[in-house]
Tab-separated table of C-alpha atoms in Angstrom:
chain	number	residue	atom	x	y	z
Q	245	TYR	CA	-41.593	-39.617	-217.651
Q	246	GLN	CA	-39.875	-41.199	-214.648
Q	247	TRP	CA	-37.098	-39.507	-212.712
Q	248	GLY	CA	-38.157	-35.982	-213.637
Q	249	GLN	CA	-37.977	-36.064	-217.407
Q	250	VAL	CA	-40.625	-33.627	-218.638
Q	251	LYS	CA	-41.649	-33.485	-222.273
Q	252	LYS	CA	-43.936	-31.057	-224.095
Q	253	THR	CA	-45.985	-31.236	-227.278
Q	254	ILE	CA	-47.624	-28.354	-229.123
Q	255	ASP	CA	-49.152	-30.421	-231.929
Q	256	GLY	CA	-51.383	-32.851	-230.063
Q	257	GLY	CA	-48.687	-35.449	-229.458
Q	258	GLY	CA	-47.155	-35.645	-232.918
Q	259	ASN	CA	-43.815	-34.354	-231.681
Q	260	TRP	CA	-42.343	-34.114	-228.200
Q	261	THR	CA	-39.610	-31.832	-226.861
Q	262	SER	CA	-37.728	-32.339	-223.605
Q	263	ILE	CA	-37.960	-29.411	-221.214
Q	264	GLY	CA	-36.397	-28.950	-217.806
Q	265	ILE	CA	-32.762	-29.493	-218.686
Q	266	ALA	CA	-31.940	-27.164	-215.764
Q	267	PHE	CA	-32.953	-29.783	-213.197
Q	268	ARG	CA	-31.868	-32.914	-215.082
Q	269	GLU	CA	-29.024	-33.579	-212.625
Q	270	ASP	CA	-31.157	-33.001	-209.525
Q	271	ARG	CA	-32.169	-35.758	-207.123
Q	272	THR	CA	-35.645	-36.752	-208.316
Q	273	ASN	CA	-38.419	-39.145	-207.424
Q	274	TRP	CA	-39.424	-41.967	-209.771
Q	275	SER	CA	-42.842	-40.247	-209.919
Q	276	THR	CA	-41.595	-36.675	-210.021
Q	277	PRO	CA	-44.550	-34.351	-209.329
Q	278	PHE	CA	-45.461	-31.400	-211.487
Q	279	ILE	CA	-48.484	-29.105	-211.518
Q	280	MET	CA	-49.766	-26.491	-213.913
Q	281	ASP	CA	-50.511	-23.102	-212.390
Q	282	HIS	CA	-54.258	-22.617	-211.838
Q	283	TYR	CA	-54.144	-19.105	-213.262
Q	284	ASN	CA	-51.517	-19.030	-216.003
Q	285	SER	CA	-50.895	-21.937	-218.389
Q	286	ASP	CA	-47.356	-20.704	-219.123
Q	287	ILE	CA	-46.420	-21.498	-215.511
Q	288	LEU	CA	-45.440	-25.022	-214.467
Q	289	TYR	CA	-44.001	-26.205	-211.151
Q	290	VAL	CA	-41.759	-29.282	-210.904
Q	291	GLY	CA	-40.436	-30.846	-207.692
Q	292	THR	CA	-37.011	-32.507	-207.455
Q	293	TYR	CA	-35.478	-32.036	-203.999
Q	294	ARG	CA	-36.247	-28.354	-204.499
Q	295	LEU	CA	-39.043	-26.619	-206.380
Q	296	TRP	CA	-38.604	-25.394	-209.929
Q	297	LYS	CA	-40.800	-23.000	-211.896
Q	298	THR	CA	-41.140	-21.966	-215.510
Q	299	GLU	CA	-43.011	-18.837	-216.523
Q	300	ASP	CA	-42.504	-19.277	-220.280
Q	301	ALA	CA	-44.100	-22.689	-220.903
Q	302	GLY	CA	-40.898	-24.622	-220.292
Q	303	ASN	CA	-38.351	-22.649	-222.283
Q	304	SER	CA	-36.487	-21.865	-219.060
Q	305	PHE	CA	-36.746	-22.935	-215.415
Q	306	ALA	CA	-35.573	-21.331	-212.179
Q	307	ASN	CA	-35.478	-22.949	-208.747
Q	308	ILE	CA	-37.636	-21.166	-206.177
Q	309	SER	CA	-36.520	-23.054	-203.068
Q	310	ASP	CA	-33.533	-24.637	-201.413
Q	311	ASP	CA	-33.532	-28.321	-200.493
Q	312	LEU	CA	-36.953	-29.023	-198.919
Q	313	THR	CA	-36.079	-32.576	-197.836
Q	314	GLN	CA	-33.989	-33.887	-194.947
Q	315	GLY	CA	-30.961	-33.881	-197.252
Q	316	ASP	CA	-29.033	-36.311	-199.426
Q	317	ASP	CA	-27.732	-39.491	-197.809
Q	318	GLY	CA	-26.762	-41.233	-201.027
Q	319	SER	CA	-30.023	-43.157	-201.286
Q	320	SER	CA	-32.698	-42.718	-203.925
Q	321	TYR	CA	-34.937	-40.955	-201.377
Q	322	HIS	CA	-35.123	-37.391	-200.050
Q	323	THR	CA	-37.165	-36.048	-202.939
Q	324	ILE	CA	-40.349	-34.046	-203.406
Q	325	THR	CA	-43.369	-36.279	-203.934
Q	326	SER	CA	-46.346	-33.923	-203.934
Q	327	LEU	CA	-47.240	-30.343	-204.825
Q	328	ALA	CA	-50.299	-28.140	-204.476
Q	329	GLN	CA	-51.293	-24.576	-205.259
Q	330	SER	CA	-54.233	-22.825	-203.630
Q	331	LYS	CA	-57.133	-21.916	-205.901
Q	332	ILE	CA	-57.973	-19.059	-203.530
Q	333	ASN	CA	-54.547	-17.462	-203.215
Q	334	LEU	CA	-52.230	-17.959	-206.194
Q	335	ASN	CA	-49.136	-17.338	-204.039
Q	336	PHE	CA	-49.844	-20.213	-201.642
Q	337	LEU	CA	-47.857	-23.372	-202.394
Q	338	LEU	CA	-47.455	-26.669	-200.541
Q	339	VAL	CA	-44.692	-29.239	-200.996
Q	340	GLY	CA	-44.495	-32.743	-199.491
Q	341	THR	CA	-41.501	-35.108	-199.540
Q	342	ASP	CA	-40.788	-38.822	-199.254
Q	343	ASP	CA	-39.012	-38.284	-195.929
Q	344	GLY	CA	-41.842	-36.679	-193.997
Q	345	ARG	CA	-41.402	-32.995	-194.700
Q	346	VAL	CA	-44.169	-30.551	-195.610
Q	347	HIS	CA	-43.319	-26.961	-196.493
Q	348	PHE	CA	-45.557	-23.955	-197.120
Q	349	SER	CA	-44.785	-20.760	-199.005
Q	350	MET	CA	-46.869	-17.653	-199.499
Q	351	ASN	CA	-44.430	-15.806	-201.740
Q	352	GLU	CA	-42.361	-18.405	-203.654
Q	353	GLY	CA	-39.219	-17.455	-201.829
Q	354	GLU	CA	-39.696	-17.942	-198.112
Q	355	TRP	CA	-40.524	-21.508	-197.111
Q	356	VAL	CA	-41.811	-22.595	-193.707
Q	357	ASP	CA	-41.319	-26.175	-192.516
Q	358	ILE	CA	-44.745	-27.221	-191.180
Q	359	SER	CA	-43.883	-30.897	-190.611
Q	360	ASN	CA	-44.079	-30.742	-186.822
Q	361	GLY	CA	-46.881	-33.015	-185.648
Q	362	LEU	CA	-46.760	-35.262	-188.703
Q	363	PRO	CA	-45.226	-38.768	-188.727
Q	364	ILE	CA	-41.906	-39.124	-190.524
Q	365	ARG	CA	-43.416	-41.021	-193.412
Q	366	TRP	CA	-43.848	-40.668	-197.172
Q	367	ILE	CA	-46.033	-37.613	-197.891
Q	368	THR	CA	-48.201	-38.900	-200.707
Q	369	SER	CA	-50.292	-35.776	-201.311
Q	370	VAL	CA	-50.923	-32.262	-200.080
Q	371	ALA	CA	-54.048	-30.210	-200.744
Q	372	PHE	CA	-55.628	-26.838	-200.080
Q	373	ASP	CA	-59.245	-26.418	-199.047
Q	374	PRO	CA	-61.251	-24.827	-201.900
Q	375	PHE	CA	-63.027	-22.339	-199.591
Q	376	ASN	CA	-60.742	-21.618	-196.629
Q	377	GLU	CA	-57.228	-20.550	-197.585
Q	378	ASN	CA	-55.876	-21.445	-194.130
Q	379	THR	CA	-57.070	-25.062	-194.259
Q	380	ILE	CA	-54.769	-27.696	-195.727
Q	381	TYR	CA	-54.560	-31.484	-195.844
Q	382	THR	CA	-51.886	-34.103	-196.244
Q	383	THR	CA	-51.939	-37.860	-196.734
Q	384	VAL	CA	-49.202	-40.218	-195.620
Q	385	SER	CA	-48.033	-43.726	-196.487
Q	386	GLY	CA	-45.953	-45.931	-194.205
Q	387	PHE	CA	-45.535	-48.657	-196.834
Q	388	ARG	CA	-41.779	-48.091	-197.078
Q	389	TRP	CA	-41.498	-48.666	-193.313
Q	390	ASP	CA	-43.859	-51.675	-193.320
Q	391	GLU	CA	-46.439	-49.617	-191.438
Q	392	PRO	CA	-49.980	-50.166	-192.778
Q	393	GLU	CA	-51.822	-47.509	-190.763
Q	394	SER	CA	-53.795	-44.985	-192.785
Q	395	HIS	CA	-52.911	-41.365	-192.110
Q	396	ILE	CA	-54.765	-38.230	-193.143
Q	397	PHE	CA	-54.082	-34.938	-191.424
Q	398	LYS	CA	-55.889	-31.602	-191.531
Q	399	SER	CA	-54.746	-28.183	-190.385
Q	400	ASP	CA	-56.923	-25.073	-190.062
Q	401	ASP	CA	-53.959	-22.764	-189.475
Q	402	LEU	CA	-51.628	-23.484	-192.409
Q	403	GLY	CA	-49.740	-26.246	-190.646
Q	404	GLU	CA	-49.148	-24.771	-187.205
Q	405	ASN	CA	-51.314	-27.559	-185.780
Q	406	TRP	CA	-52.350	-30.870	-187.345
Q	407	ILE	CA	-55.211	-33.181	-186.423
Q	408	PRO	CA	-55.658	-36.766	-187.685
Q	409	ILE	CA	-58.893	-37.289	-189.645
Q	410	GLN	CA	-58.552	-40.849	-190.940
Q	411	GLY	CA	-61.563	-41.910	-188.860
Q	412	ASP	CA	-62.580	-45.517	-189.518
Q	413	LEU	CA	-60.512	-46.078	-192.652
Q	414	PRO	CA	-58.905	-49.520	-192.956
Q	415	GLU	CA	-55.190	-49.800	-192.309
Q	416	PHE	CA	-53.827	-49.211	-195.777
Q	417	PRO	CA	-51.554	-46.482	-197.136
Q	418	ILE	CA	-53.350	-43.334	-198.329
Q	419	ASN	CA	-52.107	-42.224	-201.737
Q	420	CYS	CA	-54.127	-39.121	-202.621
Q	421	ILE	CA	-56.872	-36.790	-201.428
Q	422	ILE	CA	-59.451	-34.706	-203.266
Q	423	ILE	CA	-61.632	-32.055	-201.635
Q	424	ASP	CA	-64.954	-31.479	-203.405
Q	425	PRO	CA	-64.630	-28.028	-205.052
Q	426	GLU	CA	-68.334	-27.340	-204.430
Q	427	ASN	CA	-68.642	-28.746	-200.883
Q	428	ASN	CA	-65.546	-29.045	-198.732
Q	429	MET	CA	-67.288	-31.467	-196.372
Q	430	ASN	CA	-67.004	-34.095	-199.099
Q	431	ILE	CA	-63.557	-35.689	-199.222
Q	432	LEU	CA	-62.306	-38.565	-201.358
Q	433	VAL	CA	-59.119	-40.520	-200.747
Q	434	GLY	CA	-57.381	-43.123	-202.865
Q	435	THR	CA	-55.849	-45.984	-200.893
Q	436	ASP	CA	-54.113	-49.272	-201.632
Q	437	ALA	CA	-57.521	-50.871	-200.994
Q	438	GLY	CA	-59.662	-48.611	-203.185
Q	439	VAL	CA	-61.408	-45.234	-203.039
Q	440	PHE	CA	-63.156	-44.046	-199.879
Q	441	GLY	CA	-65.308	-40.999	-199.237
Q	442	THR	CA	-66.707	-39.013	-196.345
Q	443	ASN	CA	-69.267	-36.224	-196.142
């Protein structure tokens, strides 16, 4: 539900219970991101302006980061917009924000700002390569700044260096990216103008 309200059902949708009271007062995005852990279904990550984690299926949450945005300026921005967990290394997490920040963690406690080299734009998605744990991707939208250019960036060294890979995409915001889990040469992106693919 918008603004970070997370609900849970254990009877197929007959009844719903609110979880995440711990972060109810946090600064949140309209489309607050959350992801289920790839390895343990009792673990859920939720992004506000910091990252929260439950290890008991939502009965309790603890924050596992400080503020990962550029800070509160009284606006409705400066929130986490995208999350990813590596399927190769369960400790690897990526977080993207609506103010151009991308952070990486390999131990859920120490976070490295890997935004250098990226435009200060809305980070719409972050992703790990399914075969190479050091390769990551991020997509960017400039819609808020009236900038139509499409942006996709790839790093082969966990964000130390970024290269643009948008190629011949039309100038529309990029909203999401999917790397083929069986062939990482195949990439799909969702844009404001439809779905595009490359091999």
